[in-house]
Amino acid sequence: MKLGIDVGGTHTDAVILRNDGKLLSWKKQLTSSDIISSIELAAKEVLSEAGIAPHQIDGVFVGTTHVQNALYQPVNLSKTALVRITKKPSLVEPAVLWPNQIKKYIEKVYHLKSFYDYTGTMSETTTPSHDEIKQICIDIEKNKIESICIVGVYSPLYEAEEIYIWESIKSHLPEISITMSHEIASIGFIERENATLLNAIFSKVIRQAMIDLSVLCKKLLLNCPCWITQNDGSLMEIQEAIDYPIFTIGSGVTNSFRGASILSGLKECIVVDFGGSTIDIGKILNGQPEASLGSTSIFSIDVNMQVPKMYSLPYGGGSLISVKKESVQINETIVSDLEQQGISWGGNTWTLTDSFLKVYPGSFSDEKMTSKGLSKLSTEACQKVINKVTGEIKEKINRLELKSEGFPVVLVGGGSSLLVDRLFGKYKKVYHPAGHHISNAIGACFAPLSAKTDKVFWLNDRTKQEVIEDETESLFQQLLDKGAKSESIELVSIEEFPFDYLKGEVLRIRLKALGDLEFG
Amino acid sequence: MRKIGKQEIEDIAIGAALLGTGGGGDPYIGKLMALQAIEEYGEVTLLDVDEVPDDALVVPSSMMGAPTVMLEKAPSGEEAIEAFQLLEKYLGKKIYATFPIEAGGVNSMIPFALAARLGLPVIDADGMGRAFPELQMVTFYLDGIPATPGVFADEKGNTALLSTINNIWTERIARAATIQMGGSTMVAMYSMTGKNLKESGIRNILKLEEEIGKAIRFAKQNNVNPINEVLNKVGGFELFRGKVSDINRKTETGFARGTATFDGLNEYKGETLKLSFQNEHLLARTEQRLLCVTPDLIAVLDAETGLPITTEGIRYGARCVVIGIPCHPKWRTEKGIETVGPKYFGYDVDYVPVEELMKKGVAL
């Protein structure tokens, strides 16, 4: 039996699934500010409704948008020190183009001299001296730094330098959280540094929630493993989530995409997740959420790590509608509780959901709804809202499609009922599976284990094929160690990136392997 | 004469990525270096070619090697300064101003980062009007201006002064040394007089890049079609509209070489475009027709934003507009075609200017 939990910005959902995938029970709670009390409530209720004893649960699967939310409302961020290891201080200073409200958390920058060359030969015999590192540690303590970030030039080729500095600092400051860049992202110094800095700055955000989660599992007598889903939709352990919070930034939405695939039984589809504050549109290929390629940006900070490939429209079911100079506007602000303030529930706030219900009253209903207030809205204005929303969704779907005949579309999320029959008429297959409103929590239960590598190799003494074989073997071993079923393990992607304008045999290789969790 | 500040740099970077025709390296790291230098040392003076005295010593500044490596090294900026200082010492003359060797990619940004720090002006001219991969592929070479004496320098503090018998040898020696020096170097070659630059350079190229960048930015702000704006600015042609359906990169040689296939959309439905690239886009053709071939420029733009896409950035499913732009007339000479035409890159087609191909089409 699996317990799946999705902690969203507004709601926390819990589901109990049998290992064969059958849904036994589900519950929805408003998300509490500490997240943990809403998880506790939802988990308790869903267990009791299914009549399941805690010891029958084989695994707890949690997805959360907690870190992502922290970006938009910066709270609990860490004062961070950056240790840069380069040949000479770079002309480009850290965090050049960052927004100030996040940049201000970078308290100190230290420079150490790199002893590596890109060929891997140590060009200088002197490693940074113990005195030098000790001085840095004293300064870090004096400045009450909470988190450290180590970024060494060429670390995607050779990580030893970062590890050496990490060990030296740990020997002086054993308690402090330290992020090393080679564990976060690949080649491209500035973008890797950005991602690593973000991880360090977020080190406190998820820590308490994760510690509380471990405690809660014990309290509820859930003595099974507890997993968090990460950006690529695969699982990581609680300790990993504490160490790499940046990897959970896309956690919620990948679960939703995966859930849509599970619920519809489709291995290839476009997913539209219609939520309260955003509408996310993504793609499932071979049963897996598609990841972005190349650089991306988080809160307008350039980073070179993989996140789910998706388009996010900045509005959802709870967005406020206003009319300015005869043009209808969908605002990015949302009502705090749609079922209190929305016109369709007797409130007096005109929302996106109300616009749909005005034109298509039968889209969905619950006992608390009333159509009284809707009569004062203009049908024409509401139709304009609907046209804008469906038009933009269709345009994004179109961008994700490979061939003109296209993929089927799966609608999920709390607002998805509004879209049924509104998108393509008979021209395209659109699914609206049962369980669409708990797609995230269900998706989390089906997340696989993953292992990946993204490194740069010299092919002097080995062929490309040998490098790939060696790395694949090590990935498979990692998956076995994490508890994957050996027959389920497979290499799902091999990507190669040559170094342009350089005729040498140097190649960046990115490999990813997946495996299913072994139960019982 | 005018000043170049941060907004101008942002615009020029977009134009540079477009004229980079898929290669030249993403201007990203160069842009950061230029922005940082302007932040610290103030805006950079941009000179028109005619404002430069005939006898002034002018030297382009650029990087050589793999932009990917440069992205990792995060240059200190000292390399380029050391290269300039060594060259000045050897020639016994002060450098009056610098300029980009090529319009495309990262090298359009390097001169600004250097000029801000040294307090030198930048001249609005380059030697390609686009991006090309090799040192001799400049209009200066066509006019017999030697690349050397020239200097290249690395981040470790090594500098090398080179004097060669011709520019092909400069390319061979410098490329090999660059690999040894860590995959990318900062280069100060093709030093020349103001008079040389007036005769052999391609004028107003930074102005064009800035206008391209501005057009794309304004189009976004005003919600108008950026592609038409860009085509107007560069005097180009829409070659094709389509979705990337296949991308094939051969990596054996360590060069970004390959082809991309686009399935036609709108009025191109039913047709496919094959785009061949070697760092830069070099050849565009459908099954029936040749559309555009090097040295004319082929740029791939995002159909929605108009932003240029590099060869590395071409992804399955991306909706693109492929455009062709006539190259500078200097490339359309016999020596120009020999240096950078389709045969040099191993394609068995004859060069035909893009505007003629557009008029009648040449059957394959």
mmCIF file of N, CA, C and O in Angstrom, chain A residues 216-294:
data_model
loop_
_atom_site.group_PDB
_atom_site.id
_atom_site.type_symbol
_atom_site.label_atom_id
_atom_site.label_comp_id
_atom_site.label_asym_id
_atom_site.label_seq_id
_atom_site.Cartn_x
_atom_site.Cartn_y
_atom_site.Cartn_z
ATOM 1 N N LEU A 216 6.936 13.063 12.060
ATOM 2 C CA LEU A 216 5.525 12.742 11.878
ATOM 3 C C LEU A 216 5.327 11.279 11.470
ATOM 4 O O LEU A 216 4.423 10.596 11.969
ATOM 5 N N CYS A 217 6.178 10.798 10.553
ATOM 6 C CA CYS A 217 6.058 9.417 10.107
ATOM 7 C C CYS A 217 6.181 8.466 11.298
ATOM 8 O O CYS A 217 5.424 7.503 11.422
ATOM 9 N N LYS A 218 7.142 8.766 12.194
ATOM 10 C CA LYS A 218 7.325 7.917 13.384
ATOM 11 C C LYS A 218 6.090 7.992 14.260
ATOM 12 O O LYS A 218 5.588 6.983 14.742
ATOM 13 N N LYS A 219 5.602 9.222 14.445
ATOM 14 C CA LYS A 219 4.445 9.443 15.303
ATOM 15 C C LYS A 219 3.229 8.662 14.779
ATOM 16 O O LYS A 219 2.452 8.105 15.560
ATOM 17 N N LEU A 220 3.063 8.636 13.450
ATOM 18 C CA LEU A 220 1.912 7.936 12.865
ATOM 19 C C LEU A 220 2.194 6.444 12.685
ATOM 20 O O LEU A 220 1.439 5.730 12.032
ATOM 21 N N LEU A 221 3.337 5.990 13.230
ATOM 22 C CA LEU A 221 3.757 4.591 13.133
ATOM 23 C C LEU A 221 3.976 4.139 11.695
ATOM 24 O O LEU A 221 3.769 2.976 11.359
ATOM 25 N N LEU A 222 4.329 5.095 10.840
ATOM 26 C CA LEU A 222 4.663 4.751 9.461
ATOM 27 C C LEU A 222 6.157 4.454 9.426
ATOM 28 O O LEU A 222 6.980 5.346 9.274
ATOM 29 N N ASN A 223 6.503 3.195 9.600
ATOM 30 C CA ASN A 223 7.925 2.850 9.695
ATOM 31 C C ASN A 223 8.529 2.468 8.346
ATOM 32 O O ASN A 223 9.557 1.824 8.273
ATOM 33 N N CYS A 224 7.832 2.861 7.293
ATOM 34 C CA CYS A 224 8.305 2.556 5.936
ATOM 35 C C CYS A 224 9.182 3.696 5.430
ATOM 36 O O CYS A 224 9.244 4.750 6.041
ATOM 37 N N PRO A 225 9.865 3.518 4.287
ATOM 38 C CA PRO A 225 10.637 4.631 3.730
ATOM 39 C C PRO A 225 9.725 5.792 3.308
ATOM 40 O O PRO A 225 8.585 5.567 2.917
ATOM 41 N N CYS A 226 10.264 7.007 3.422
ATOM 42 C CA CYS A 226 9.522 8.189 3.003
ATOM 43 C C CYS A 226 10.314 8.873 1.889
ATOM 44 O O CYS A 226 11.520 9.075 2.007
ATOM 45 N N TRP A 227 9.648 9.185 0.789
ATOM 46 C CA TRP A 227 10.326 9.736 -0.383
ATOM 47 C C TRP A 227 9.753 11.104 -0.735
ATOM 48 O O TRP A 227 8.579 11.361 -0.564
ATOM 49 N N ILE A 228 10.628 11.943 -1.305
ATOM 50 C CA ILE A 228 10.205 13.236 -1.831
ATOM 51 C C ILE A 228 10.401 13.182 -3.346
ATOM 52 O O ILE A 228 11.382 12.597 -3.815
ATOM 53 N N THR A 229 9.491 13.762 -4.108
ATOM 54 C CA THR A 229 9.713 13.775 -5.555
ATOM 55 C C THR A 229 10.479 15.025 -5.941
ATOM 56 O O THR A 229 10.313 16.080 -5.356
ATOM 57 N N GLN A 230 11.335 14.863 -6.959
ATOM 58 C CA GLN A 230 12.170 15.990 -7.382
ATOM 59 C C GLN A 230 11.808 16.461 -8.784
ATOM 60 O O GLN A 230 10.911 15.923 -9.421
ATOM 61 N N ASN A 231 12.550 17.468 -9.255
ATOM 62 C CA ASN A 231 12.246 18.149 -10.527
ATOM 63 C C ASN A 231 11.957 17.224 -11.697
ATOM 64 O O ASN A 231 11.082 17.489 -12.494
ATOM 65 N N ASP A 232 12.735 16.168 -11.835
ATOM 66 C CA ASP A 232 12.550 15.299 -12.997
ATOM 67 C C ASP A 232 11.465 14.252 -12.728
ATOM 68 O O ASP A 232 11.255 13.350 -13.512
ATOM 69 N N GLY A 233 10.790 14.365 -11.605
ATOM 70 C CA GLY A 233 9.691 13.466 -11.311
ATOM 71 C C GLY A 233 10.127 12.183 -10.636
ATOM 72 O O GLY A 233 9.301 11.316 -10.367
ATOM 73 N N SER A 234 11.419 12.038 -10.326
ATOM 74 C CA SER A 234 11.854 10.817 -9.650
ATOM 75 C C SER A 234 11.969 11.071 -8.146
ATOM 76 O O SER A 234 11.795 12.189 -7.669
ATOM 77 N N LEU A 235 12.287 9.993 -7.420
ATOM 78 C CA LEU A 235 12.245 10.054 -5.954
ATOM 79 C C LEU A 235 13.594 10.402 -5.345
ATOM 80 O O LEU A 235 14.635 10.041 -5.879
ATOM 81 N N MET A 236 13.567 11.086 -4.228
ATOM 82 C CA MET A 236 14.786 11.200 -3.429
ATOM 83 C C MET A 236 14.444 11.035 -1.952
ATOM 84 O O MET A 236 13.310 11.235 -1.541
ATOM 85 N N GLU A 237 15.468 10.680 -1.185
ATOM 86 C CA GLU A 237 15.238 10.464 0.236
ATOM 87 C C GLU A 237 15.170 11.800 0.957
ATOM 88 O O GLU A 237 15.612 12.816 0.430
ATOM 89 N N ILE A 238 14.639 11.760 2.192
ATOM 90 C CA ILE A 238 14.476 12.996 2.963
ATOM 91 C C ILE A 238 15.802 13.729 3.118
ATOM 92 O O ILE A 238 15.885 14.939 2.930
ATOM 93 N N GLN A 239 16.875 12.992 3.392
ATOM 94 C CA GLN A 239 18.169 13.632 3.572
ATOM 95 C C GLN A 239 18.615 14.331 2.279
ATOM 96 O O GLN A 239 19.161 15.426 2.302
ATOM 97 N N GLU A 240 18.347 13.697 1.138
ATOM 98 C CA GLU A 240 18.692 14.321 -0.144
ATOM 99 C C GLU A 240 17.913 15.615 -0.344
ATOM 100 O O GLU A 240 18.443 16.603 -0.850
ATOM 101 N N ALA A 241 16.641 15.598 0.031
ATOM 102 C CA ALA A 241 15.822 16.810 -0.117
ATOM 103 C C ALA A 241 16.363 17.928 0.771
ATOM 104 O O ALA A 241 16.327 19.102 0.399
ATOM 105 N N ILE A 242 16.869 17.566 1.941
ATOM 106 C CA ILE A 242 17.462 18.566 2.834
ATOM 107 C C ILE A 242 18.745 19.127 2.222
ATOM 108 O O ILE A 242 18.990 20.324 2.235
ATOM 109 N N ASP A 243 19.550 18.241 1.616
ATOM 110 C CA ASP A 243 20.822 18.677 1.036
ATOM 111 C C ASP A 243 20.646 19.438 -0.283
ATOM 112 O O ASP A 243 21.431 20.313 -0.612
ATOM 113 N N TYR A 244 19.624 19.044 -1.073
ATOM 114 C CA TYR A 244 19.450 19.638 -2.404
ATOM 115 C C TYR A 244 18.047 20.216 -2.593
ATOM 116 O O TYR A 244 17.298 19.773 -3.461
ATOM 117 N N PRO A 245 17.679 21.220 -1.790
ATOM 118 C CA PRO A 245 16.319 21.769 -1.913
ATOM 119 C C PRO A 245 15.991 22.271 -3.317
ATOM 120 O O PRO A 245 14.851 22.203 -3.741
ATOM 121 N N ILE A 246 17.016 22.730 -4.037
ATOM 122 C CA ILE A 246 16.762 23.294 -5.369
ATOM 123 C C ILE A 246 16.181 22.230 -6.313
ATOM 124 O O ILE A 246 15.475 22.541 -7.266
ATOM 125 N N PHE A 247 16.464 20.958 -6.021
ATOM 126 C CA PHE A 247 15.941 19.888 -6.880
ATOM 127 C C PHE A 247 14.452 19.622 -6.653
ATOM 128 O O PHE A 247 13.862 18.803 -7.335
ATOM 129 N N THR A 248 13.866 20.276 -5.660
ATOM 130 C CA THR A 248 12.433 20.041 -5.433
ATOM 131 C C THR A 248 11.580 21.164 -6.005
ATOM 132 O O THR A 248 10.370 21.180 -5.836
ATOM 133 N N ILE A 249 12.225 22.081 -6.718
ATOM 134 C CA ILE A 249 11.502 23.276 -7.151
ATOM 135 C C ILE A 249 10.376 22.960 -8.139
ATOM 136 O O ILE A 249 9.384 23.662 -8.219
ATOM 137 N N GLY A 250 10.532 21.871 -8.904
ATOM 138 C CA GLY A 250 9.479 21.498 -9.855
ATOM 139 C C GLY A 250 8.699 20.271 -9.410
ATOM 140 O O GLY A 250 8.013 19.636 -10.211
ATOM 141 N N SER A 251 8.816 19.943 -8.134
ATOM 142 C CA SER A 251 8.260 18.699 -7.606
ATOM 143 C C SER A 251 6.763 18.544 -7.838
ATOM 144 O O SER A 251 6.301 17.526 -8.335
ATOM 145 N N GLY A 252 5.981 19.560 -7.499
ATOM 146 C CA GLY A 252 4.528 19.442 -7.581
ATOM 147 C C GLY A 252 4.030 19.180 -8.989
ATOM 148 O O GLY A 252 3.247 18.261 -9.236
ATOM 149 N N VAL A 253 4.536 19.946 -9.930
ATOM 150 C CA VAL A 253 3.959 19.891 -11.267
ATOM 151 C C VAL A 253 4.326 18.613 -12.017
ATOM 152 O O VAL A 253 3.516 18.050 -12.744
ATOM 153 N N THR A 254 5.544 18.073 -11.788
ATOM 154 C CA THR A 254 5.867 16.800 -12.453
ATOM 155 C C THR A 254 4.964 15.687 -11.941
ATOM 156 O O THR A 254 4.588 14.815 -12.698
ATOM 157 N N ASN A 255 4.630 15.726 -10.652
ATOM 158 C CA ASN A 255 3.723 14.711 -10.118
ATOM 159 C C ASN A 255 2.370 14.767 -10.802
ATOM 160 O O ASN A 255 1.759 13.745 -11.099
ATOM 161 N N SER A 256 1.922 15.972 -11.032
ATOM 162 C CA SER A 256 0.635 16.140 -11.676
ATOM 163 C C SER A 256 0.655 15.574 -13.094
ATOM 164 O O SER A 256 -0.267 14.884 -13.518
ATOM 165 N N PHE A 257 1.741 15.846 -13.832
ATOM 166 C CA PHE A 257 1.851 15.325 -15.199
ATOM 167 C C PHE A 257 1.889 13.795 -15.180
ATOM 168 O O PHE A 257 1.236 13.132 -15.965
ATOM 169 N N ARG A 258 2.677 13.247 -14.239
ATOM 170 C CA ARG A 258 2.757 11.791 -14.153
ATOM 171 C C ARG A 258 1.404 11.197 -13.772
ATOM 172 O O ARG A 258 0.962 10.199 -14.341
ATOM 173 N N GLY A 259 0.739 11.845 -12.809
ATOM 174 C CA GLY A 259 -0.579 11.382 -12.374
ATOM 175 C C GLY A 259 -1.551 11.343 -13.542
ATOM 176 O O GLY A 259 -2.331 10.399 -13.696
ATOM 177 N N ALA A 260 -1.507 12.348 -14.396
ATOM 178 C CA ALA A 260 -2.397 12.403 -15.558
ATOM 179 C C ALA A 260 -2.140 11.220 -16.478
ATOM 180 O O ALA A 260 -3.070 10.618 -17.023
ATOM 181 N N SER A 261 -0.873 10.869 -16.628
ATOM 182 C CA SER A 261 -0.518 9.729 -17.473
ATOM 183 C C SER A 261 -1.043 8.426 -16.859
ATOM 184 O O SER A 261 -1.599 7.575 -17.554
ATOM 185 N N ILE A 262 -0.879 8.278 -15.543
ATOM 186 C CA ILE A 262 -1.355 7.073 -14.844
ATOM 187 C C ILE A 262 -2.878 6.975 -14.942
ATOM 188 O O ILE A 262 -3.441 5.933 -15.279
ATOM 189 N N LEU A 263 -3.561 8.089 -14.635
ATOM 190 C CA LEU A 263 -5.020 8.076 -14.584
ATOM 191 C C LEU A 263 -5.644 7.806 -15.954
ATOM 192 O O LEU A 263 -6.678 7.163 -16.066
ATOM 193 N N SER A 264 -4.985 8.318 -16.998
ATOM 194 C CA SER A 264 -5.554 8.142 -18.338
ATOM 195 C C SER A 264 -5.026 6.884 -19.008
ATOM 196 O O SER A 264 -5.547 6.452 -20.028
ATOM 197 N N GLY A 265 -3.963 6.314 -18.442
ATOM 198 C CA GLY A 265 -3.342 5.146 -19.052
ATOM 199 C C GLY A 265 -2.552 5.482 -20.310
ATOM 200 O O GLY A 265 -2.184 4.606 -21.079
ATOM 201 N N LEU A 266 -2.287 6.765 -20.538
ATOM 202 C CA LEU A 266 -1.585 7.170 -21.758
ATOM 203 C C LEU A 266 -0.091 7.364 -21.480
ATOM 204 O O LEU A 266 0.287 8.034 -20.535
ATOM 205 N N LYS A 267 0.744 6.776 -22.330
ATOM 206 C CA LYS A 267 2.191 6.908 -22.156
ATOM 207 C C LYS A 267 2.716 8.126 -22.902
ATOM 208 O O LYS A 267 3.860 8.533 -22.727
ATOM 209 N N GLU A 268 1.915 8.646 -23.829
ATOM 210 C CA GLU A 268 2.323 9.843 -24.548
ATOM 211 C C GLU A 268 1.135 10.786 -24.609
ATOM 212 O O GLU A 268 0.095 10.431 -25.172
ATOM 213 N N CYS A 269 1.258 11.912 -23.988
ATOM 214 C CA CYS A 269 0.137 12.851 -23.982
ATOM 215 C C CYS A 269 0.606 14.234 -23.574
ATOM 216 O O CYS A 269 1.710 14.415 -23.069
ATOM 217 N N ILE A 270 -0.261 15.202 -23.843
ATOM 218 C CA ILE A 270 -0.063 16.559 -23.343
ATOM 219 C C ILE A 270 -0.954 16.681 -22.110
ATOM 220 O O ILE A 270 -2.093 16.212 -22.121
ATOM 221 N N VAL A 271 -0.429 17.286 -21.048
ATOM 222 C CA VAL A 271 -1.214 17.429 -19.828
ATOM 223 C C VAL A 271 -1.494 18.907 -19.561
ATOM 224 O O VAL A 271 -0.595 19.742 -19.659
ATOM 225 N N VAL A 272 -2.733 19.209 -19.259
ATOM 226 C CA VAL A 272 -3.093 20.558 -18.838
ATOM 227 C C VAL A 272 -3.556 20.466 -17.384
ATOM 228 O O VAL A 272 -4.540 19.809 -17.086
ATOM 229 N N ASP A 273 -2.794 21.084 -16.483
ATOM 230 C CA ASP A 273 -3.143 21.071 -15.058
ATOM 231 C C ASP A 273 -3.729 22.438 -14.708
ATOM 232 O O ASP A 273 -3.001 23.431 -14.616
ATOM 233 N N PHE A 274 -5.025 22.462 -14.519
ATOM 234 C CA PHE A 274 -5.740 23.712 -14.270
ATOM 235 C C PHE A 274 -5.866 23.890 -12.759
ATOM 236 O O PHE A 274 -6.724 23.300 -12.124
ATOM 237 N N GLY A 275 -4.995 24.681 -12.170
ATOM 238 C CA GLY A 275 -4.995 24.868 -10.724
ATOM 239 C C GLY A 275 -5.624 26.179 -10.317
ATOM 240 O O GLY A 275 -6.159 26.921 -11.158
ATOM 241 N N GLY A 276 -5.523 26.495 -9.050
ATOM 242 C CA GLY A 276 -6.126 27.710 -8.529
ATOM 243 C C GLY A 276 -5.383 28.971 -8.923
ATOM 244 O O GLY A 276 -5.984 30.008 -9.184
ATOM 245 N N SER A 277 -4.039 28.895 -8.977
ATOM 246 C CA SER A 277 -3.278 30.101 -9.271
ATOM 247 C C SER A 277 -2.516 30.037 -10.592
ATOM 248 O O SER A 277 -2.105 31.060 -11.110
ATOM 249 N N THR A 278 -2.309 28.853 -11.135
ATOM 250 C CA THR A 278 -1.630 28.741 -12.434
ATOM 251 C C THR A 278 -2.279 27.638 -13.264
ATOM 252 O O THR A 278 -2.969 26.760 -12.743
ATOM 253 N N ILE A 279 -2.033 27.705 -14.562
ATOM 254 C CA ILE A 279 -2.375 26.593 -15.452
ATOM 255 C C ILE A 279 -1.058 26.125 -16.047
ATOM 256 O O ILE A 279 -0.361 26.900 -16.713
ATOM 257 N N ASP A 280 -0.690 24.880 -15.761
ATOM 258 C CA ASP A 280 0.590 24.349 -16.235
ATOM 259 C C ASP A 280 0.338 23.355 -17.357
ATOM 260 O O ASP A 280 -0.534 22.491 -17.239
ATOM 261 N N ILE A 281 1.142 23.475 -18.421
ATOM 262 C CA ILE A 281 0.957 22.610 -19.572
ATOM 263 C C ILE A 281 2.277 21.923 -19.863
ATOM 264 O O ILE A 281 3.304 22.585 -20.040
ATOM 265 N N GLY A 282 2.267 20.596 -19.858
ATOM 266 C CA GLY A 282 3.509 19.853 -20.070
ATOM 267 C C GLY A 282 3.262 18.623 -20.902
ATOM 268 O O GLY A 282 2.158 18.404 -21.415
ATOM 269 N N LYS A 283 4.286 17.787 -21.020
ATOM 270 C CA LYS A 283 4.196 16.645 -21.923
ATOM 271 C C LYS A 283 4.736 15.386 -21.267
ATOM 272 O O LYS A 283 5.723 15.449 -20.534
ATOM 273 N N ILE A 284 4.074 14.265 -21.540
ATOM 274 C CA ILE A 284 4.553 12.964 -21.102
ATOM 275 C C ILE A 284 5.035 12.200 -22.328
ATOM 276 O O ILE A 284 4.319 12.091 -23.324
ATOM 277 N N LEU A 285 6.275 11.709 -22.262
ATOM 278 C CA LEU A 285 6.831 10.899 -23.341
ATOM 279 C C LEU A 285 7.315 9.596 -22.742
ATOM 280 O O LEU A 285 8.035 9.612 -21.742
ATOM 281 N N ASN A 286 6.947 8.475 -23.341
ATOM 282 C CA ASN A 286 7.313 7.162 -22.793
ATOM 283 C C ASN A 286 6.950 7.045 -21.315
ATOM 284 O O ASN A 286 7.680 6.450 -20.533
ATOM 285 N N GLY A 287 5.862 7.642 -20.931
ATOM 286 C CA GLY A 287 5.403 7.534 -19.548
ATOM 287 C C GLY A 287 6.138 8.437 -18.572
ATOM 288 O O GLY A 287 5.864 8.397 -17.381
ATOM 289 N N GLN A 288 7.093 9.245 -19.070
ATOM 290 C CA GLN A 288 7.866 10.113 -18.171
ATOM 291 C C GLN A 288 7.633 11.588 -18.508
ATOM 292 O O GLN A 288 7.512 11.933 -19.679
ATOM 293 N N PRO A 289 7.609 12.445 -17.478
ATOM 294 C CA PRO A 289 7.502 13.881 -17.761
ATOM 295 C C PRO A 289 8.736 14.348 -18.530
ATOM 296 O O PRO A 289 9.853 13.963 -18.197
ATOM 297 N N GLU A 290 8.532 15.154 -19.532
ATOM 298 C CA GLU A 290 9.649 15.620 -20.337
ATOM 299 C C GLU A 290 10.409 16.719 -19.586
ATOM 300 O O GLU A 290 9.806 17.613 -19.007
ATOM 301 N N ALA A 291 11.753 16.641 -19.630
ATOM 302 C CA ALA A 291 12.568 17.644 -18.931
ATOM 303 C C ALA A 291 13.036 18.700 -19.913
ATOM 304 O O ALA A 291 13.128 18.456 -21.112
ATOM 305 N N SER A 292 13.336 19.874 -19.383
ATOM 306 C CA SER A 292 13.863 20.949 -20.222
ATOM 307 C C SER A 292 15.278 20.602 -20.640
ATOM 308 O O SER A 292 15.971 19.845 -19.977
ATOM 309 N N LEU A 293 15.716 21.185 -21.747
ATOM 310 C CA LEU A 293 17.091 20.995 -22.182
ATOM 311 C C LEU A 293 17.786 22.330 -22.112
ATOM 312 O O LEU A 293 17.159 23.364 -22.278
ATOM 313 N N GLY A 294 19.076 22.311 -21.870
ATOM 314 C CA GLY A 294 19.822 23.557 -21.868
ATOM 315 C C GLY A 294 19.501 24.424 -20.658
ATOM 316 O O GLY A 294 18.948 23.961 -19.670
#
